[in-house]
Amino acid sequence: MNIFTLLFFFVAPLLAFPTVDVEKRAPSFEWTAWGDSYASGVGSGSYIYGRRCLRYDGAYPELIQSDPESLLPGSGGKLNNVVCSGAKAAEVEEFQFYTEDQFWGQPTWQYYPRPSSGKPTMGTLSVGGDDIDFPGILNNCVMDGFPYPLSSGFKSRTCDEQRDFSWSLICQNGDHDTPNADLVAAVDSVIKKIVQYGQAASGNSFRLYVTGYGQFFNDQDPGCNTVTFARTANPNPDGQQHPMMTTDLRQDFNKMTLTLNAAIQQAVSQNSGSNVKYIDIDSVLGTGHRFCEPGITEPDQNNPNLWFWHYPYNQNDDSTNPTIQYLNSVAQDNVNTLTWNPNSTLWTDYVDDFWSKVDWAQLNQTAGGDNVTAQYDLWPDTIGYRAKVFHPQPAYHQAIYEAIVHQYLADISPAPVSPPPPPPYQAGTCCFHLNEWEDCNPESDDLYANITLLDNSKNVIYQTPASYFANNGLGLPINDANGTTVQGPLPYSLAITGEHENDYIQFSYGDLSWQSKSPNGGAQCTVGGWNPRDGPQCPDGVFDNYSPAENQMDCCFPC
């Protein structure tokens, strides 16, 4: 997702593919990562290569490759990392399916080199953010302007105009809960092309994992209501009016993420028969890892719990570097002729138009030309350092990597073997010992039972599972309207319901029904009585001790 502003699109001299060590382990599988800057990992780890594609070695595809948690069998496999920051769905289709490595090509040289998509048995995809003009939201509502020195003269929208424009791309006919059909179709088209490509390489066993996006904000805490994330207003106020990160604005941005995710999920569901799975990366954020969390004075770039990047407000955006000066001159010469329609132009398209005016040879000369020691490489220190704003930090990429790999391993594991049938039971008279418990919950939810059931030969054929006693549990709930049934190998289930009125338990087995205090049809119980007699001991504000009450009984019935 290309959320970086114009300063982020500087170019370095032609860069070949990075040199890597020969793999010390044989790959267990080959896989391909498709998508945008959520997958390229801008800002996380070290910049690898790709110019404006901004691929970093801390991205979740690279983590799947290195597998730091040793989750995958063998090695992490061979990775074809074709992701590219700023890629819309249509651009993934057009420029991320090369069968051979590319060093130069369309749409411009600024997105090269691009590796081959290989012959994968598995793939990942993150796409959709640039289709809803999320870079425009960052520029016009969050950072409130484009970074110096290329900000002068470029067209912008007000924050309200930008929100209306992005919503028109996300939702259907103004309904914020219903994804835009065109957006769903765009993501669906990418998925289908990947599936077709993957199945051609490895057959019907090819698997694809499609991520959503994370909600950026805690949108309930009021602490950010008087805070701006504007670039020029931090760390020191600039005395200008800027959008404040109010709860209403944060809730609107989070809703955009949720509806975008719904569009992606809908596209995935349309391909579920082709081994395509949706990976919910919003839920893995958990609590405390978003902007504007309680107790945080934003914008806090040093919050150790934050899983998104802030803009580097404490950096000097001014620069006398000749590369920047050249790009600034191109901007000033062409800004009034760039294609701009406030009702339809996406920020990525606007910037692409600007870059079409840049002369590669002249730019390369300003960056040092053929003098390697003099070359000015802006990618890791200037572009990526700012482009990372609102992208996942390494901890978030780690969580995404683990979520994808766990799902992949679950999908390739052998199908679970059905448990063996329960052993036959000896018919005749079945008996059970039952411990009835009463705790301090309301009467509608305070009765439990622990039961051991024996057949006619005194073989144990059922016991209350141990899981019901975890966390101080008292057994199976047997409350009225919430009773329980046990069966084991019996042909019918034994229903058990506790009754407060008249203090008895109601049992039924097939057509037979009886009470703990009233025998019937050959079924009867011997009841010991409650201990303590007055019921459970509950905290009352004076005494904090708690002790449930117990009632034991032995029952037998024809089985």
Coordinates of C-alpha atoms in Angstrom, one line a residue:
M1 CA 0.0 0.0 0.0
N2 CA 1.8 3.2 -1.2
I3 CA 1.0 5.6 1.6
F4 CA 4.2 7.6 1.3
T5 CA 4.0 11.1 0.0
L6 CA 5.9 12.7 -2.8
L7 CA 9.2 13.0 -1.0
F8 CA 9.1 9.2 -0.7
F9 CA 9.4 8.6 -4.4
F10 CA 13.1 9.6 -5.0
V11 CA 15.1 7.2 -7.0
A12 CA 18.6 5.8 -6.4
P13 CA 21.0 4.7 -9.1
L14 CA 20.2 1.4 -10.9
L15 CA 20.3 -1.4 -8.3
A16 CA 20.8 -5.0 -9.1
F17 CA 19.2 -7.8 -7.1
P18 CA 20.8 -8.2 -3.7
T19 CA 23.6 -10.7 -3.2
V20 CA 22.6 -13.5 -0.9
D21 CA 24.4 -16.5 0.5
V22 CA 23.7 -19.9 -1.1
E23 CA 21.0 -21.6 1.0
K24 CA 22.5 -24.0 3.5
R25 CA 19.3 -26.1 3.6
A26 CA 17.3 -27.5 0.7
P27 CA 14.0 -25.7 0.4
S28 CA 11.0 -27.6 1.4
F29 CA 8.7 -25.6 -0.9
E30 CA 8.7 -22.7 -3.3
W31 CA 6.3 -19.8 -2.6
T32 CA 5.5 -16.3 -3.9
A33 CA 4.5 -13.1 -2.1
W34 CA 2.2 -10.8 -4.0
G35 CA 0.9 -7.4 -2.9
D36 CA 1.5 -3.9 -1.7
S37 CA 3.5 -2.1 1.0
Y38 CA 1.9 -4.1 3.8
A39 CA 3.7 -7.0 2.3
S40 CA 6.9 -5.2 1.2
G41 CA 7.4 -4.2 4.9
V42 CA 8.5 -0.6 4.3
G43 CA 10.5 0.6 7.3
S44 CA 10.8 -2.8 9.1
G45 CA 14.3 -4.2 9.1
S46 CA 16.7 -3.2 6.4
Y47 CA 15.9 -2.1 2.8
I48 CA 16.7 -4.8 0.3
Y49 CA 16.0 -3.6 -3.2
G50 CA 13.3 -2.6 -5.6
R51 CA 13.5 1.2 -5.6
R52 CA 9.9 2.5 -5.2
C53 CA 8.7 -1.1 -4.4
L54 CA 10.5 -0.6 -1.1
R55 CA 11.1 -4.2 -0.1
Y56 CA 12.5 -4.7 3.5
D57 CA 13.9 -7.8 5.2
G58 CA 11.6 -7.4 8.2
A59 CA 8.4 -7.9 6.2
Y60 CA 6.2 -10.9 6.9
P61 CA 7.1 -12.6 3.6
E62 CA 10.8 -12.4 4.5
L63 CA 10.0 -13.8 8.0
I64 CA 8.1 -16.7 6.5
Q65 CA 11.3 -17.3 4.4
S66 CA 13.7 -17.1 7.4
D67 CA 11.1 -18.7 9.8
P68 CA 12.7 -17.4 13.0
E69 CA 10.3 -19.4 15.2
S70 CA 11.2 -22.7 13.3
L71 CA 7.5 -23.3 12.6
L72 CA 8.0 -24.8 9.1
P73 CA 9.5 -28.3 8.5
G74 CA 12.9 -28.2 6.9
S75 CA 13.7 -24.7 5.7
G76 CA 11.5 -21.7 5.0
G77 CA 11.6 -22.6 1.3
K78 CA 12.4 -20.5 -1.8
L79 CA 10.7 -17.1 -1.7
N80 CA 9.8 -15.2 -4.9
N81 CA 9.2 -11.7 -3.3
V82 CA 7.4 -9.8 -6.1
V83 CA 5.5 -7.4 -3.8
C84 CA 5.7 -3.7 -4.5
S85 CA 4.8 -0.7 -2.4
G86 CA 1.9 1.3 -3.9
A87 CA 0.5 -1.5 -6.0
K88 CA -3.3 -1.4 -6.7
A89 CA -5.1 -4.6 -7.5
A90 CA -4.8 -4.0 -11.3
E91 CA -1.1 -3.3 -10.9
V92 CA -0.5 -6.6 -9.1
E93 CA -2.1 -8.3 -12.0
E94 CA -0.1 -6.4 -14.6
F95 CA 3.4 -6.3 -13.1
Q96 CA 3.7 -9.1 -10.5
F97 CA 3.5 -12.1 -12.8
Y98 CA 6.8 -12.2 -14.7
T99 CA 8.2 -15.6 -15.4
E100 CA 11.8 -14.3 -15.5
D101 CA 13.6 -11.7 -13.4
Q102 CA 13.2 -8.1 -14.8
F103 CA 15.6 -5.3 -14.5
W104 CA 13.7 -2.7 -16.5
G105 CA 10.2 -2.3 -17.8
Q106 CA 6.7 -0.9 -17.4
P107 CA 5.1 1.2 -16.0
T108 CA 8.5 2.9 -15.2
W109 CA 12.0 2.1 -14.3
Q110 CA 11.3 3.3 -10.8
Y111 CA 9.7 0.0 -9.8
Y112 CA 12.6 -2.2 -10.9
P113 CA 14.3 -4.7 -10.5
R114 CA 11.4 -7.1 -10.2
P115 CA 11.9 -10.8 -9.6
S116 CA 10.2 -13.7 -11.3
S117 CA 7.0 -15.1 -9.7
G118 CA 8.5 -18.6 -9.9
K119 CA 6.7 -21.8 -9.6
P120 CA 5.0 -21.6 -6.2
T121 CA 3.1 -24.2 -4.2
M122 CA 1.9 -21.5 -1.9
G123 CA 1.3 -17.8 -2.0
T124 CA 0.4 -14.8 0.1
L125 CA -1.4 -11.6 -1.0
S126 CA -2.0 -8.2 0.7
V127 CA -3.9 -5.8 -1.6
G128 CA -6.7 -3.2 -1.6
G129 CA -5.3 -0.3 0.5
D130 CA -4.1 1.7 -2.5
D131 CA -7.4 1.0 -4.4
I132 CA -9.2 3.1 -1.7
D133 CA -6.6 6.0 -1.8
F134 CA -5.3 5.4 1.7
P135 CA -2.2 7.5 0.8
G136 CA -4.6 10.4 0.2
I137 CA -6.1 9.9 3.7
L138 CA -2.6 10.0 5.3
N139 CA -1.7 13.2 3.3
N140 CA -4.9 15.1 3.8
C141 CA -6.2 13.9 7.2
V142 CA -3.3 12.6 9.2
M143 CA 0.0 14.3 8.2
D144 CA -2.1 17.2 6.7
G145 CA 0.3 18.0 3.9
F146 CA 3.2 16.7 1.8
P147 CA 6.7 16.6 3.1
Y148 CA 9.1 19.4 2.3
P149 CA 10.6 20.2 -0.2
L150 CA 8.1 18.8 -2.8
S151 CA 5.0 20.1 -1.1
S152 CA 4.7 23.5 -2.8
G153 CA 2.0 23.7 -5.4
F154 CA 0.7 20.1 -5.3
K155 CA -3.1 19.7 -5.2
S156 CA -4.8 18.4 -2.1
R157 CA -8.2 17.8 -0.7
T158 CA -9.7 18.8 2.6
C159 CA -9.9 16.0 5.1
D160 CA -13.7 15.8 4.6
E161 CA -13.4 15.7 0.9
Q162 CA -10.8 12.9 1.2
R163 CA -13.0 10.9 3.5
D164 CA -16.0 11.2 1.1
F165 CA -13.7 10.2 -1.9
S166 CA -12.3 7.2 -0.1
W167 CA -15.7 6.0 1.1
S168 CA -17.0 6.2 -2.4
L169 CA -14.3 3.7 -3.3
I170 CA -14.9 1.5 -0.3
C171 CA -18.6 1.2 0.1
Q172 CA -21.7 0.6 -2.1
N173 CA -24.1 3.6 -2.6
G174 CA -23.1 5.3 0.7
D175 CA -23.8 2.3 2.8
H176 CA -20.6 2.1 5.0
D177 CA -21.4 -1.5 5.9
T178 CA -21.6 -2.8 2.3
P179 CA -18.4 -3.2 0.3
N180 CA -18.2 -1.6 -3.1
A181 CA -18.9 -4.2 -5.8
D182 CA -16.0 -2.8 -8.0
L183 CA -13.6 -3.2 -5.1
V184 CA -14.6 -6.8 -4.4
A185 CA -14.3 -7.5 -8.1
A186 CA -10.8 -6.0 -8.3
V187 CA -9.5 -8.1 -5.4
D188 CA -11.4 -11.2 -6.8
S189 CA -9.7 -10.8 -10.1
V190 CA -6.2 -10.7 -8.5
I191 CA -7.0 -13.8 -6.5
K192 CA -8.3 -15.7 -9.6
K193 CA -5.1 -14.8 -11.5
I194 CA -2.9 -16.0 -8.7
V195 CA -4.8 -19.2 -8.4
Q196 CA -4.6 -19.8 -12.1
Y197 CA -0.8 -19.1 -12.0
G198 CA -0.2 -21.2 -9.0
Q199 CA -2.2 -24.2 -10.2
A200 CA -0.4 -24.1 -13.5
A201 CA 2.9 -24.3 -11.6
S202 CA 2.0 -26.9 -8.9
G203 CA -1.5 -28.3 -9.6
N204 CA -4.7 -28.1 -7.5
S205 CA -2.7 -28.4 -4.2
F206 CA -1.6 -24.7 -4.6
R207 CA -2.7 -22.6 -1.6
L208 CA -3.2 -18.8 -1.3
Y209 CA -3.4 -16.8 2.0
V210 CA -4.9 -13.3 1.7
T211 CA -4.5 -10.8 4.5
G212 CA -6.7 -8.0 5.5
Y213 CA -5.5 -4.8 7.2
G214 CA -5.4 -3.7 10.8
Q215 CA -7.5 -1.0 12.4
F216 CA -5.0 1.8 13.3
F217 CA -6.7 3.4 16.3
N218 CA -8.1 2.8 19.7
D219 CA -11.3 4.8 18.8
Q220 CA -12.9 4.9 22.2
D221 CA -10.4 6.7 24.5
P222 CA -10.8 10.5 24.4
G223 CA -7.1 11.2 25.0
C224 CA -6.4 12.0 21.3
N225 CA -9.4 14.3 20.9
T226 CA -7.1 17.4 21.1
V227 CA -4.1 15.8 19.4
T228 CA -3.0 16.3 15.8
F229 CA -0.6 14.0 13.9
A230 CA 0.2 16.8 11.4
R231 CA 3.8 16.7 10.1
T232 CA 4.4 20.4 10.6
A233 CA 2.8 20.6 14.1
N234 CA 5.1 18.0 15.7
P235 CA 7.0 17.8 17.9
N236 CA 6.4 21.6 18.3
P237 CA 3.1 23.3 17.4
D238 CA 3.2 25.5 14.3
G239 CA 0.2 27.6 15.3
Q240 CA -1.9 26.4 12.3
Q241 CA -5.2 24.6 12.1
H242 CA -4.9 20.9 11.6
P243 CA -7.3 17.9 11.8
M244 CA -7.6 16.5 15.4
M245 CA -7.6 12.8 16.0
T246 CA -11.1 12.9 17.6
T247 CA -13.0 9.7 18.4
D248 CA -15.4 10.4 15.5
L249 CA -12.5 10.7 13.0
R250 CA -10.8 7.6 14.4
Q251 CA -14.0 5.6 14.3
D252 CA -14.5 6.6 10.7
F253 CA -11.0 5.5 9.8
N254 CA -11.4 2.2 11.6
K255 CA -14.7 1.6 9.9
M256 CA -13.0 2.1 6.5
T257 CA -10.5 -0.6 7.4
L258 CA -13.3 -3.0 8.5
T259 CA -15.3 -2.4 5.3
L260 CA -12.2 -2.9 3.2
N261 CA -11.6 -6.1 5.1
A262 CA -15.1 -7.2 4.4
A263 CA -14.5 -6.6 0.7
I264 CA -11.4 -8.7 0.8
Q265 CA -13.2 -11.5 2.7
Q266 CA -16.0 -11.5 0.2
A267 CA -13.5 -11.9 -2.6
V268 CA -11.8 -14.7 -0.8
S269 CA -15.1 -16.5 -0.2
Q270 CA -15.8 -16.4 -3.9
N271 CA -12.6 -18.5 -4.3
S272 CA -12.8 -20.7 -1.2
G273 CA -13.1 -23.8 -3.4
S274 CA -9.6 -23.1 -4.7
N275 CA -7.7 -23.4 -1.4
V276 CA -7.9 -19.7 -0.7
K277 CA -8.0 -18.6 2.9
Y278 CA -8.5 -15.2 4.6
I279 CA -6.0 -14.3 7.3
D280 CA -7.5 -11.9 9.9
I281 CA -4.5 -9.7 10.9
D282 CA -6.7 -7.1 12.7
S283 CA -7.5 -9.5 15.5
V284 CA -3.8 -10.4 16.1
L285 CA -3.2 -6.8 17.1
G286 CA -5.0 -7.5 20.3
T287 CA -5.1 -4.8 22.9
G288 CA -2.7 -1.9 23.4
H289 CA -0.9 -1.9 20.0
R290 CA -2.8 0.8 18.1
F291 CA -2.5 4.6 18.0
C292 CA -4.3 6.6 20.8
E293 CA -4.3 3.9 23.4
P294 CA -5.3 5.0 27.0
G295 CA -2.4 6.6 28.9
I296 CA -0.3 7.3 25.8
T297 CA 0.5 11.0 25.0
E298 CA 0.4 11.0 21.2
P299 CA 2.1 11.2 18.9
D300 CA 4.5 9.0 20.9
Q301 CA 7.2 7.6 18.6
N302 CA 8.8 5.8 21.5
N303 CA 5.8 3.8 22.6
P304 CA 7.2 0.2 22.9
N305 CA 3.8 -1.3 22.6
L306 CA 2.8 0.4 19.3
W307 CA 2.8 -1.9 16.3
F308 CA 2.5 0.9 13.6
W309 CA 5.0 3.5 12.6
H310 CA 4.6 7.2 13.4
Y311 CA 6.0 9.8 11.0
P312 CA 9.6 10.7 12.1
Y313 CA 8.6 14.2 13.4
N314 CA 12.0 15.0 14.9
Q315 CA 13.8 14.8 11.5
N316 CA 14.8 17.8 9.5
D317 CA 12.9 17.6 6.3
D318 CA 14.9 20.4 4.7
S319 CA 17.8 19.3 2.4
T320 CA 20.3 20.8 0.1
N321 CA 21.1 17.5 -1.5
P322 CA 21.3 17.9 -5.4
T323 CA 19.0 14.9 -5.9
I324 CA 16.2 16.5 -3.9
Q325 CA 16.9 19.9 -5.5
Y326 CA 16.5 18.3 -9.0
L327 CA 13.2 16.6 -8.1
N328 CA 12.0 19.8 -6.5
S329 CA 12.7 21.6 -9.8
V330 CA 10.8 19.0 -11.8
A331 CA 7.8 19.4 -9.4
Q332 CA 7.8 23.2 -9.7
D333 CA 8.1 23.0 -13.5
N334 CA 5.2 20.5 -14.0
V335 CA 2.9 20.7 -11.0
N336 CA 0.3 22.8 -12.9
T337 CA 0.2 20.3 -15.8
L338 CA -0.2 17.1 -13.8
T339 CA -3.5 15.2 -14.2
W340 CA -5.7 16.1 -11.3
N341 CA -9.4 15.5 -10.7
P342 CA -10.5 16.0 -7.1
N343 CA -13.3 13.5 -7.7
S344 CA -11.3 10.7 -9.2
T345 CA -7.5 11.0 -9.0
L346 CA -5.8 8.5 -6.7
W347 CA -2.6 9.8 -5.0
T348 CA -0.5 6.9 -6.5
D349 CA -1.6 7.9 -10.0
Y350 CA -0.9 11.6 -9.3
V351 CA 2.6 10.8 -8.2
D352 CA 3.2 8.4 -11.2
D353 CA 2.3 11.3 -13.5
F354 CA 5.0 13.4 -11.7
W355 CA 7.6 10.7 -12.1
S356 CA 6.9 10.5 -15.8
K357 CA 8.5 14.0 -16.0
V358 CA 11.7 12.9 -14.3
D359 CA 14.7 12.2 -16.5
W360 CA 16.5 9.1 -15.2
A361 CA 19.9 10.0 -16.6
Q362 CA 19.9 13.4 -15.0
L363 CA 18.6 12.1 -11.7
N364 CA 21.3 9.4 -11.7
Q365 CA 23.9 12.0 -12.3
T366 CA 22.7 14.1 -9.3
A367 CA 22.9 11.0 -7.1
G368 CA 26.6 10.4 -8.0
G369 CA 26.5 8.9 -11.4
D370 CA 29.0 6.1 -11.9
N371 CA 31.0 7.1 -8.8
V372 CA 29.8 4.5 -6.4
T373 CA 31.4 6.1 -3.4
A374 CA 29.6 9.4 -4.2
Q375 CA 26.2 7.9 -4.9
Y376 CA 23.4 9.2 -2.7
D377 CA 21.1 6.3 -1.9
L378 CA 17.9 7.8 -0.4
W379 CA 15.9 4.6 -0.1
P380 CA 16.7 3.4 3.4
D381 CA 17.5 6.7 5.1
T382 CA 15.1 9.2 3.6
I383 CA 12.4 7.5 1.6
G384 CA 11.7 4.4 3.6
Y385 CA 12.3 6.2 6.8
R386 CA 9.3 8.4 6.0
A387 CA 7.3 6.0 3.9
K388 CA 6.9 3.6 6.9
V389 CA 4.3 6.0 8.5
F390 CA 1.2 3.9 9.5
H391 CA 2.8 0.7 8.3
P392 CA 3.4 -2.4 10.5
Q393 CA 6.4 -2.4 12.8
P394 CA 8.5 -5.6 13.1
A395 CA 6.3 -7.0 16.0
Y396 CA 3.2 -6.8 13.8
H397 CA 5.0 -8.5 10.9
Q398 CA 6.0 -11.2 13.3
A399 CA 2.4 -11.8 14.3
I400 CA 1.3 -11.8 10.6
Y401 CA 4.0 -14.3 9.7
E402 CA 2.9 -16.6 12.6
A403 CA -0.8 -16.4 11.7
I404 CA -0.1 -17.3 8.1
V405 CA 2.2 -20.2 8.8
H406 CA 0.0 -21.6 11.5
Q407 CA -2.9 -21.7 9.0
Y408 CA -0.7 -23.2 6.3
L409 CA 0.5 -25.9 8.6
A410 CA -3.1 -26.7 9.7
D411 CA -4.1 -26.9 6.1
I412 CA -1.4 -29.3 5.0
S413 CA -1.7 -31.6 8.1
P414 CA -3.3 -35.0 7.6
A415 CA -7.0 -35.0 8.2
P416 CA -7.9 -35.9 11.8
V417 CA -8.6 -39.5 12.4
S418 CA -12.1 -40.1 13.7
P419 CA -12.0 -41.4 17.3
P420 CA -12.8 -45.1 17.7
P421 CA -16.3 -46.0 18.6
P422 CA -17.1 -46.1 22.3
P423 CA -16.7 -49.6 23.9
P424 CA -19.9 -51.6 24.2
Y425 CA -21.6 -51.5 27.5
Q426 CA -23.2 -54.2 29.6
A427 CA -26.9 -53.7 29.6
G428 CA -29.1 -54.2 32.7
T429 CA -28.9 -51.7 35.5
C430 CA -26.6 -48.7 35.1
C431 CA -25.7 -46.6 38.2
F432 CA -23.9 -43.3 38.7
H433 CA -22.4 -41.3 41.5
L434 CA -23.2 -37.6 41.3
N435 CA -21.7 -34.7 43.2
E436 CA -24.1 -31.7 42.9
W437 CA -22.5 -28.3 43.6
E438 CA -24.0 -24.9 44.3
D439 CA -21.9 -21.7 44.1
C440 CA -22.5 -18.0 44.6
N441 CA -23.8 -17.2 41.1
P442 CA -27.5 -16.2 40.6
E443 CA -29.9 -19.0 41.0
S444 CA -30.3 -19.3 37.2
D445 CA -26.6 -20.2 36.9
D446 CA -25.3 -21.7 40.2
L447 CA -25.8 -25.5 39.9
Y448 CA -23.2 -28.0 38.6
A449 CA -22.7 -31.8 38.6
N450 CA -19.7 -34.2 38.5
I451 CA -20.9 -37.6 37.4
T452 CA -19.3 -41.1 37.2
L453 CA -21.5 -43.5 35.2
L454 CA -21.2 -47.4 35.5
D455 CA -22.8 -50.1 33.4
N456 CA -24.3 -53.3 34.7
S457 CA -20.8 -54.9 35.1
K458 CA -19.6 -51.8 37.1
N459 CA -17.4 -50.7 34.2
V460 CA -16.9 -46.9 34.0
I461 CA -18.6 -45.8 30.8
Y462 CA -18.6 -42.0 31.4
Q463 CA -16.9 -39.4 33.6
T464 CA -17.2 -35.6 33.5
P465 CA -14.4 -34.3 31.4
A466 CA -11.5 -32.7 33.3
S467 CA -11.9 -29.5 31.2
Y468 CA -15.0 -28.6 33.3
F469 CA -12.9 -28.3 36.4
A470 CA -10.3 -25.9 35.0
N471 CA -10.2 -22.4 36.5
N472 CA -11.9 -23.6 39.7
G473 CA -14.8 -25.1 37.7
L474 CA -17.3 -27.3 39.5
G475 CA -18.4 -29.5 36.7
L476 CA -21.2 -29.7 34.1
P477 CA -23.8 -26.9 34.4
I478 CA -27.2 -28.4 35.2
N479 CA -29.4 -25.3 35.6
D480 CA -33.0 -25.0 34.6
A481 CA -33.0 -24.1 30.8
N482 CA -29.3 -24.9 30.8
G483 CA -29.2 -28.5 31.8
T484 CA -26.7 -31.1 30.5
T485 CA -26.8 -34.5 28.9
V486 CA -24.3 -37.4 29.2
Q487 CA -24.3 -40.6 27.1
G488 CA -21.0 -42.5 26.6
P489 CA -21.9 -45.8 24.8
L490 CA -25.5 -45.8 26.0
P491 CA -28.2 -45.8 23.2
Y492 CA -29.9 -42.8 24.8
S493 CA -28.6 -39.7 26.5
L494 CA -29.1 -39.1 30.2
A495 CA -30.5 -35.6 30.8
I496 CA -29.8 -33.9 34.1
T497 CA -31.5 -30.7 35.3
G498 CA -31.2 -29.2 38.7
E499 CA -34.3 -27.6 40.3
H500 CA -34.1 -25.0 43.1
E501 CA -37.8 -25.3 44.0
N502 CA -38.2 -28.4 46.2
D503 CA -34.5 -29.0 45.9
Y504 CA -34.3 -32.0 43.5
I505 CA -32.6 -33.0 40.3
Q506 CA -34.8 -34.1 37.3
F507 CA -33.4 -37.1 35.3
S508 CA -34.6 -38.6 32.0
Y509 CA -33.3 -41.5 29.9
G510 CA -35.2 -42.4 26.8
D511 CA -38.9 -42.7 27.8
L512 CA -38.0 -43.0 31.5
S513 CA -38.2 -39.9 33.8
W514 CA -37.5 -39.6 37.6
Q515 CA -36.4 -37.2 40.3
S516 CA -33.6 -37.5 42.8
K517 CA -36.3 -37.6 45.6
S518 CA -39.0 -39.6 43.7
P519 CA -38.3 -43.0 42.1
N520 CA -40.1 -44.1 39.0
G521 CA -40.0 -47.1 36.6
G522 CA -37.2 -48.9 38.4
A523 CA -35.1 -45.7 38.6
Q524 CA -34.2 -44.3 42.1
C525 CA -31.6 -42.3 44.0
T526 CA -30.1 -42.2 47.5
V527 CA -29.4 -38.6 48.4
G528 CA -27.0 -37.6 51.1
G529 CA -28.0 -34.0 51.6
W530 CA -26.2 -30.6 51.4
N531 CA -22.9 -29.8 53.1
P532 CA -23.1 -27.1 54.5
R533 CA -26.8 -27.5 55.1
D534 CA -27.4 -23.7 54.6
G535 CA -25.8 -23.6 51.1
P536 CA -22.6 -22.1 49.8
Q537 CA -20.5 -19.6 51.9
C538 CA -20.4 -16.4 49.9
P539 CA -18.4 -13.1 50.4
D540 CA -20.7 -10.6 52.1
G541 CA -18.4 -7.6 52.5
V542 CA -17.4 -8.7 56.0
F543 CA -16.0 -12.1 55.3
D544 CA -14.3 -12.7 51.9
N545 CA -14.2 -16.5 52.2
Y546 CA -15.9 -18.5 49.5
S547 CA -16.9 -22.1 49.7
P548 CA -19.5 -23.9 47.4
A549 CA -22.0 -26.3 48.9
E550 CA -22.0 -30.0 47.9
N551 CA -24.8 -32.6 47.7
Q552 CA -23.9 -36.2 46.9
M553 CA -26.2 -38.9 45.6
D554 CA -26.1 -42.4 44.1
C555 CA -28.7 -43.3 41.4
C556 CA -29.5 -46.4 39.4
F557 CA -31.8 -46.9 36.4
P558 CA -32.7 -49.6 33.8
C559 CA -30.3 -49.4 30.8

